[in-house]
Coordinates of C-alpha atoms in Angstrom, one line a residue:
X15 CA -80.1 170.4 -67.4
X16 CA -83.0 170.0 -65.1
X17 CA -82.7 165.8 -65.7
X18 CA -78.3 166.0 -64.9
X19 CA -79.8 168.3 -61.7
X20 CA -82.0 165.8 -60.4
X21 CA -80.0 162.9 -61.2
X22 CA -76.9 164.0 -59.2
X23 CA -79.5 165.2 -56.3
X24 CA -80.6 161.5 -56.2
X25 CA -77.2 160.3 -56.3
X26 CA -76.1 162.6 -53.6
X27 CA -79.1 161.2 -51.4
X28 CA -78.3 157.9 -51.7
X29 CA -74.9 158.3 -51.0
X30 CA -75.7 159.9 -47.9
X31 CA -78.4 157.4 -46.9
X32 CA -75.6 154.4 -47.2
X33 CA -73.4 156.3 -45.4
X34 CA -75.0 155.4 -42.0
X35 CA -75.6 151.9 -42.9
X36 CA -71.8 151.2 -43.7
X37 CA -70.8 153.0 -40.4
X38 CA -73.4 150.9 -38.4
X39 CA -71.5 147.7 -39.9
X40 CA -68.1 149.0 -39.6
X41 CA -68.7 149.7 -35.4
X42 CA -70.7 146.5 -35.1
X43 CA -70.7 142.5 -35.9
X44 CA -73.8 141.4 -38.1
X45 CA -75.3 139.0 -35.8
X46 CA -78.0 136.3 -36.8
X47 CA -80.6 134.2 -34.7
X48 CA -80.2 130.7 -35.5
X49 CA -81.8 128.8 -32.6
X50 CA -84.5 130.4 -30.1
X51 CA -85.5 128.5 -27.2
X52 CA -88.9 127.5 -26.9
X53 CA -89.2 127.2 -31.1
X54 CA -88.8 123.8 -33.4
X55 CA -90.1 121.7 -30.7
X56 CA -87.3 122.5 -28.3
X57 CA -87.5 123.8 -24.8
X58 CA -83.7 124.6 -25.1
X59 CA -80.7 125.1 -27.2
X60 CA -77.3 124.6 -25.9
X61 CA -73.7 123.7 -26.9
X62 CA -72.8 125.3 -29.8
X63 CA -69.8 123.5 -32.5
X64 CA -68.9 125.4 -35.7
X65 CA -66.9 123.5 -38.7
X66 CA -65.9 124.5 -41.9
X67 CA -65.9 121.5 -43.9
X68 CA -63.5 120.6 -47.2
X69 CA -65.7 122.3 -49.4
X70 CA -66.6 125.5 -47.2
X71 CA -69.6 124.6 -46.3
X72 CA -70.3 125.6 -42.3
X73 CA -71.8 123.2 -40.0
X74 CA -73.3 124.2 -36.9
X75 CA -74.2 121.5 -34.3
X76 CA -76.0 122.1 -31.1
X77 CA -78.2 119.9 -28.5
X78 CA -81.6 120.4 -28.8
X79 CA -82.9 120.2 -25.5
X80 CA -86.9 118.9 -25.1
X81 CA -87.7 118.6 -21.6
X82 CA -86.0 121.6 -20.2
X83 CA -82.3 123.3 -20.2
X84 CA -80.4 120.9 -17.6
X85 CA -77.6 118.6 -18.9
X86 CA -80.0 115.8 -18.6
X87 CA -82.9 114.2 -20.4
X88 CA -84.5 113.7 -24.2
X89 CA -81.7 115.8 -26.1
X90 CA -81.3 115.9 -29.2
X91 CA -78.5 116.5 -31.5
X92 CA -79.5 118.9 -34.1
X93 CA -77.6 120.8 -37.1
X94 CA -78.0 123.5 -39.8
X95 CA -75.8 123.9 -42.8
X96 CA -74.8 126.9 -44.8
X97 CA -73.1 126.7 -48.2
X98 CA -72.9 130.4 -48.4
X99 CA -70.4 131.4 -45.7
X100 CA -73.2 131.7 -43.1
X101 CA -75.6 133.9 -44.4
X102 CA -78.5 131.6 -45.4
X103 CA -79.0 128.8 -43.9
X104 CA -80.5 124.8 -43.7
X105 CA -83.6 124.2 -41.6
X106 CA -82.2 121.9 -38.6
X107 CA -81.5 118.7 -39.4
X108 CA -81.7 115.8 -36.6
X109 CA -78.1 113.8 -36.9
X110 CA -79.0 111.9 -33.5
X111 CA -81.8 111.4 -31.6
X112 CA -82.3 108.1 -29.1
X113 CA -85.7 108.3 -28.1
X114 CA -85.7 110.1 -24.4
X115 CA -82.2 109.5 -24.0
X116 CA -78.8 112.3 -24.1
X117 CA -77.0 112.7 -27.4
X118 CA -74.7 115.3 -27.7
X119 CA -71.2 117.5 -26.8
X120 CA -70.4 117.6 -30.4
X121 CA -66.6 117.5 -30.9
X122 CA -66.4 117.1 -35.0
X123 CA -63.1 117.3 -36.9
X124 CA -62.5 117.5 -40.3
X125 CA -59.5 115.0 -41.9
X126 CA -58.4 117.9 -44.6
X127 CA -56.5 115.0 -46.2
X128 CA -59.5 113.2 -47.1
X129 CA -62.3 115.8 -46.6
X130 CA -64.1 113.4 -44.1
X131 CA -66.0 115.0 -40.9
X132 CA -65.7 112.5 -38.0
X133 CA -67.9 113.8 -35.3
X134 CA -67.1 112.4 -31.8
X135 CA -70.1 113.1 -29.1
X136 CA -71.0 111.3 -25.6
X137 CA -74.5 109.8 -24.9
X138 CA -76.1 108.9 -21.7
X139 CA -79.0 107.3 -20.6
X140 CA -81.7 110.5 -19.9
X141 CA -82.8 108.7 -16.6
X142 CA -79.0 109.3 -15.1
X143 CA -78.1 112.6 -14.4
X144 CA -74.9 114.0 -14.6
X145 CA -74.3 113.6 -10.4
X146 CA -75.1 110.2 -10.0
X147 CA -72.8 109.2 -13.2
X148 CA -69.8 110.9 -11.4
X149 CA -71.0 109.6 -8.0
X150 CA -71.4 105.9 -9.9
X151 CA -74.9 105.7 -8.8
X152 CA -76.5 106.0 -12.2
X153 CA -77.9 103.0 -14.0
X154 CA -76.0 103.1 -17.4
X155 CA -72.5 105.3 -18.0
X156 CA -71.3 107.9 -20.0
X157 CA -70.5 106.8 -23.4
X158 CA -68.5 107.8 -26.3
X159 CA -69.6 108.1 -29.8
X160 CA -68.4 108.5 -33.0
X161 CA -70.2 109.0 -36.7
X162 CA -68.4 110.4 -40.1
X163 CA -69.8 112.4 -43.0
X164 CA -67.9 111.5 -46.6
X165 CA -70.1 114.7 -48.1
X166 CA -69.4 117.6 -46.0
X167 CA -72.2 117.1 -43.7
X168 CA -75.2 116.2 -45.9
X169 CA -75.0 112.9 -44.2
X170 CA -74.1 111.2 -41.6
X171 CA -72.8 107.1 -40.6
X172 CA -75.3 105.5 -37.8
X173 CA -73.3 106.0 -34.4
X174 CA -70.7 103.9 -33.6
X175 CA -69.9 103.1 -29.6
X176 CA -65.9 103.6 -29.1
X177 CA -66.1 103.8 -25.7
X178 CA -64.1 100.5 -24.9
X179 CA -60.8 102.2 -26.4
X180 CA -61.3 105.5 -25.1
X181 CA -62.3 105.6 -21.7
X182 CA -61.3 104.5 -18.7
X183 CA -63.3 102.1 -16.9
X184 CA -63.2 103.7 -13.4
X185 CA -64.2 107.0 -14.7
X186 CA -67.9 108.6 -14.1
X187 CA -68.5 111.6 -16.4
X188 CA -66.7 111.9 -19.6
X189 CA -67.4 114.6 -22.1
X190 CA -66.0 115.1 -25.7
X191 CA -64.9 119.0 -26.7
X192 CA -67.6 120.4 -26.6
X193 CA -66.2 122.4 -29.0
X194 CA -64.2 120.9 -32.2
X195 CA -60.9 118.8 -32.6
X196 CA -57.8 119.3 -34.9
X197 CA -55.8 117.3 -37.2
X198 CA -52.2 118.0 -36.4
X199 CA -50.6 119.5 -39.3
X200 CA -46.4 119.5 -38.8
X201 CA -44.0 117.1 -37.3
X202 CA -43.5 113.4 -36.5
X203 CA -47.3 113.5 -35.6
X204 CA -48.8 115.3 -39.0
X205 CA -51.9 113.5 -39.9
X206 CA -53.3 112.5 -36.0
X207 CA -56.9 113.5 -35.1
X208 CA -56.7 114.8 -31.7
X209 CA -60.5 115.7 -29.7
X210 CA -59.7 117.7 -26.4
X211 CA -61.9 115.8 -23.6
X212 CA -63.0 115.7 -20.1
X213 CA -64.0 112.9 -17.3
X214 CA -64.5 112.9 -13.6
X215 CA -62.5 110.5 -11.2
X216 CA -62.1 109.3 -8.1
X217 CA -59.6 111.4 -5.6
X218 CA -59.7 110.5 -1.8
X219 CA -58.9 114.7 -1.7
X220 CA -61.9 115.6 -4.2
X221 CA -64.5 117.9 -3.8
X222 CA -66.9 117.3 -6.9
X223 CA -70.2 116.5 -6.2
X224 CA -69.7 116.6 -2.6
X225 CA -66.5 114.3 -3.2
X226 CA -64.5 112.0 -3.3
X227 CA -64.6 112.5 -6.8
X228 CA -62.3 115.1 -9.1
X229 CA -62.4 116.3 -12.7
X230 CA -59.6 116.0 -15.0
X231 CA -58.6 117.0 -19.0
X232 CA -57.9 114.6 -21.7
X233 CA -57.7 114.1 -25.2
X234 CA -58.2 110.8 -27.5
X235 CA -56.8 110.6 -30.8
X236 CA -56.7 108.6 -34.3
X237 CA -53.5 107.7 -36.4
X238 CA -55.5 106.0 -39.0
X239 CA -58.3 108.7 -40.8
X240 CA -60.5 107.9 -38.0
X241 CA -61.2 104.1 -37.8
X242 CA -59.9 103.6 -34.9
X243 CA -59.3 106.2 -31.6
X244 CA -57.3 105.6 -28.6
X245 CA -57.5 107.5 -25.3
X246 CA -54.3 109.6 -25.0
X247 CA -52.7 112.1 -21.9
X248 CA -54.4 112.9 -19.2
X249 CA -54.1 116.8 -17.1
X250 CA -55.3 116.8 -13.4
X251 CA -56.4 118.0 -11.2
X252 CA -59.1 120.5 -11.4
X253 CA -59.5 120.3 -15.1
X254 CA -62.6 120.6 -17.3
X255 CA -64.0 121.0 -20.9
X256 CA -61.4 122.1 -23.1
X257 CA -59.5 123.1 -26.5
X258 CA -56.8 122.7 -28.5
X259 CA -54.6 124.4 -30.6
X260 CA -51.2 123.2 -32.4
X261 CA -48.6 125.3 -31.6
X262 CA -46.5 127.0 -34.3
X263 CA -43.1 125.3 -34.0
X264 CA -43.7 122.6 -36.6
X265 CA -42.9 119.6 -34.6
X266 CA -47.1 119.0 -33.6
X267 CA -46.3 120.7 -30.0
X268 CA -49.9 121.0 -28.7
X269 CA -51.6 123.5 -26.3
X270 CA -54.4 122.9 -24.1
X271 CA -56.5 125.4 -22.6
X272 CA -58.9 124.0 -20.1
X273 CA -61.8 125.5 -17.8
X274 CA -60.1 125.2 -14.2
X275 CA -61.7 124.2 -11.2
X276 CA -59.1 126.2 -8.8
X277 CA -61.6 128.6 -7.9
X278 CA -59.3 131.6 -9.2
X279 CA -61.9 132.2 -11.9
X280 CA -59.0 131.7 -14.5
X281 CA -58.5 129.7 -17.1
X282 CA -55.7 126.9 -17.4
X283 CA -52.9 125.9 -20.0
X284 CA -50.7 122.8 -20.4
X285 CA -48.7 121.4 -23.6
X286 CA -47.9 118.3 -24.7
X287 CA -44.9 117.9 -26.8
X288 CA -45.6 114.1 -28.2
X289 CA -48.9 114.7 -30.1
X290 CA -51.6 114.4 -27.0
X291 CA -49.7 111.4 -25.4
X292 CA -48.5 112.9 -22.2
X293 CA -49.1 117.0 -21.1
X294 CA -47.5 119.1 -18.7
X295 CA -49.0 120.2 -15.3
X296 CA -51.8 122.4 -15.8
X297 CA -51.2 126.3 -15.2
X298 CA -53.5 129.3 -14.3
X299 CA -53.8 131.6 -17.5
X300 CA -53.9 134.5 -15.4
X301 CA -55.2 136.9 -18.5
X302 CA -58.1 134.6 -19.2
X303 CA -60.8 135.4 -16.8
X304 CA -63.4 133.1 -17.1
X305 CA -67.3 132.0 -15.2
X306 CA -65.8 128.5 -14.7
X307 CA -67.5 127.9 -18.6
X308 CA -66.6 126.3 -22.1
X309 CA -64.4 128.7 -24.3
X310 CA -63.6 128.8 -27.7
X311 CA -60.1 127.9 -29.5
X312 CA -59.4 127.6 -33.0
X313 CA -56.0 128.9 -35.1
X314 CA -56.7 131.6 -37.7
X315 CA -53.2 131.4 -39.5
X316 CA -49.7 130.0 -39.2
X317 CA -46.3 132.0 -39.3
X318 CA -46.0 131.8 -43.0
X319 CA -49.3 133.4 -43.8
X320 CA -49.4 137.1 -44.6
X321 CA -51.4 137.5 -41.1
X322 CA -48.7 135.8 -39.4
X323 CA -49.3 133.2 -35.7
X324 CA -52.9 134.2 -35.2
X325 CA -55.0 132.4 -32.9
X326 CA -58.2 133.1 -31.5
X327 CA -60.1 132.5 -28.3
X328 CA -63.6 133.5 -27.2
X329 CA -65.4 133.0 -23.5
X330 CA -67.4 134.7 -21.0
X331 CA -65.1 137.4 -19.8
X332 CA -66.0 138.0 -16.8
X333 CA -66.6 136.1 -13.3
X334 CA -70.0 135.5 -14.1
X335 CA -71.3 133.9 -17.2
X336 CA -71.7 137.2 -19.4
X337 CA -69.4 139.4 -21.0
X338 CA -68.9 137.4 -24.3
X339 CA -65.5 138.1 -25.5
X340 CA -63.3 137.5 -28.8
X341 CA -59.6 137.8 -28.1
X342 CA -56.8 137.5 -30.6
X343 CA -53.2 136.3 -29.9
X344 CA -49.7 136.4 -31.8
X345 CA -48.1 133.8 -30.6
X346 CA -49.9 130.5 -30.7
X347 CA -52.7 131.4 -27.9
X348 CA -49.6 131.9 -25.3
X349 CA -51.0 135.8 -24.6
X350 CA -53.5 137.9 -26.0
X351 CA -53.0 141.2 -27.4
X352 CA -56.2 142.5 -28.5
X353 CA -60.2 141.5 -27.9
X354 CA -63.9 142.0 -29.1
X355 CA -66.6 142.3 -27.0
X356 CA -70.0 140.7 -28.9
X357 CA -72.4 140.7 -26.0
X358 CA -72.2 142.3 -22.3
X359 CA -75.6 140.9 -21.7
X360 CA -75.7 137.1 -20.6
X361 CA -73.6 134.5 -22.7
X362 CA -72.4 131.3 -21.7
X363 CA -70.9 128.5 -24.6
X364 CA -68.9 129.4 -28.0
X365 CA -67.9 127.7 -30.9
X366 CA -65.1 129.8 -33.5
X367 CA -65.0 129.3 -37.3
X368 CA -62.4 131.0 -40.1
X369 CA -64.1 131.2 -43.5
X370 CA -62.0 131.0 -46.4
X371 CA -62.1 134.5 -47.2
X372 CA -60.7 135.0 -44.0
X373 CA -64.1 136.1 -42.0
X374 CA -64.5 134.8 -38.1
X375 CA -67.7 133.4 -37.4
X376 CA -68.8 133.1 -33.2
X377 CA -71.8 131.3 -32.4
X378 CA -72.5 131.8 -29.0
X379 CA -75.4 130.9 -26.4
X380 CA -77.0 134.6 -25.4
X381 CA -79.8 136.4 -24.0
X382 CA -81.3 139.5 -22.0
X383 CA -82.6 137.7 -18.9
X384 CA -80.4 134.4 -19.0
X385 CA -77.6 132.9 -21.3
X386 CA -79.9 130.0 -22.7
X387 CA -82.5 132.1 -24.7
X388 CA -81.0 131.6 -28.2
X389 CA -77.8 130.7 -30.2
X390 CA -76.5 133.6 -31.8
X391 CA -73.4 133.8 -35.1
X392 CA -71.7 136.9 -34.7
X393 CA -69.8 137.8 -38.0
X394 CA -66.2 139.6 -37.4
X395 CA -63.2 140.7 -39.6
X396 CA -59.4 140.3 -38.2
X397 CA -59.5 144.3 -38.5
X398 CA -62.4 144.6 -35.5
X399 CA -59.2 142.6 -33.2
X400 CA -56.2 144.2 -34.0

């Protein structure tokens, strides 16, 4: 009697011991350091780009920075791999690194069809700063980049320069993502890789960089699994780094949603209804506040899922880079009907992921005194947004 008695005591104790535990993870998203600034040789660690890949491993890409946090310099482009939904994870793994030179905005997209990653990314030479590119007083240009991965990001093809098809010659800056790209999945257009882009210009009426200079949205796409890519429609004015998501009308309508540049601290839309060819004037967002910052955009499920037209969205909310924010949205990233918020401290850049199992993944650039002092993955179920 005295062994059921102190069994069941035991029992009860434990039971009561979890129960704080579970509550503590019901109320709050498991969060894991993966990069800290000022560790693994790396002053700084920016840019964040999650992928699922064919066989659900996650890859997450960021720019190791060496010389300091600017834009400009000996950066490195670094990844870790997880084949366990993101709970343990690959020591970093150096895809790219050209001596003292820029390699990174990782924009990788994953051909389902074939279960090939191509990874698009921009280089520049670390002597040229990102002013004097736009102002065309740098020695070298912005450059584009492409390299694929046939095993789900174990390795990687030796970069390959596509800048010739995919930008245009009179443009300074050009950035891809930074974020990821989509393959459009319905419609005359089913099977196109599409990367969302930016570039600077030059406008008589500008105002970047002192002028007369402008930036503008764009997106460059392949019809043919990746071997070649052609620079498709262009949004302007005032238009930045951006995302994409295919709208849910089966025809491979596309919306863009851009950081804006009209100094309404608001983010921007536009659609294209020919696959990233041509898009529609960009418009204020006017329920997506934003820092003037990178944001997040990736579909969670189409109309015919039991979920339903889920897409989600994560930035900065707020007018200064903090605040970081999950949102969720019913009808293809139109409006927004319900939000998370991870971190009200200092946050900056986001990448989104959707494991298999239906979990959302956020890795995001946080910190206490500034939003550059380590990339954080933030773990959520659809439950914490609706």
């Amino acid at each position: 009697m005295r062994i059921r008695l102190l069994s069941f005591v035991l029992v009860l104790f434990s039971f009561l011991a979890m129960k704080p535990l579970a509550a503590q993870v019901t109320d709050e998203p498991l969060e894991k350091k993966l990069f800290v600034s000022g560790t693994g040789g790396y002053h700084t660690y920016r840019i964040p780009s999650l992928l699922v890949a064919k066989d659900g491993s996650l890859l997450l890409f960021v720019e190791g920075r060496k010389t300091g946090s600017g834009d400009t310099g000996d950066i490195d482009l670094l990844l870790r791999r997880s084949e366990d939904g993101g709970h343990s994870w690959s020591e970093p793994i150096v895809v790219w690194d050209d001596g003292e030179n820029v390699c990174g905005n990782p924009s990788p997209v994953l051909d389902e069809e074939a279960g090939e990653i191509h990874l698009l990314l921009t280089w520049n030479g670390g002597y040229d700063t990102e002013g004097d590119i736009i102002r065309k007083k740098s020695r070298d240009t912005r450059r584009v980049f492409v390299m694929k991965s046939s095993d789900h990001g174990k390795t990687w093809s030796e970069p390959k320069d596509i800048t010739q098809s995919t930008k245009n010659p009179e443009w300074g800056w050009y950035a891809t993502g930074p974020g990821i790209g989509i393959q459009i999945k319905h419609g005359p257009y089913k099977g196109r890789l599409v990367i969302p882009s930016d570039h600077s210009y030059d406008d008589p009426a500008g105002q970047v960089r002192g002028g007369p200079f402008e930036y503008g949205s764009h997106v460059i796409y392949s019809d043919d699994r990746g071997t070649t890519w052609k620079l498709g429609g262009i949004i302007r004015p005032k238009m930045n780094e951006c995302q994409v998501v295919e709208i849910a009308d089966r025809q491979g309508d596309l919306l863009m949603n851009m950081r804006s540049y009209f100094g309404k601290n608001r983010r921007a839309l536009s659609v294209s209804q020919d696959g990233g060819s041509s898009w529609s004037d960009p418009v204020e967002a006017v329920s997506l506040i934003e820092p003037v910052c990178q944001a997040a955009l990736i579909r969670y499920s189409w109309p015919e899922d039991p979920t339903g037209d889920l897409v989600l969205f994560s930035n900065p909310a707020s007018t200064k880079r903090e605040n970081m924010t999950v949102k969720l949205s019913k009808d293809s990233g139109k409006t927004w009907v319900a939000s998370k918020v991870l971190h009200a401290g200092p946050s900056a850049y986001s990448a989104l992921a959707v494991l298999p199992n239906g979990e959302i993944l956020c890795a995001y650039e946080k910190g206490v005194q500034h939003p550059y002092e380590e990339i954080s993955l933030a773990r959520l179920r659809l439950s914490d947004l609706e």
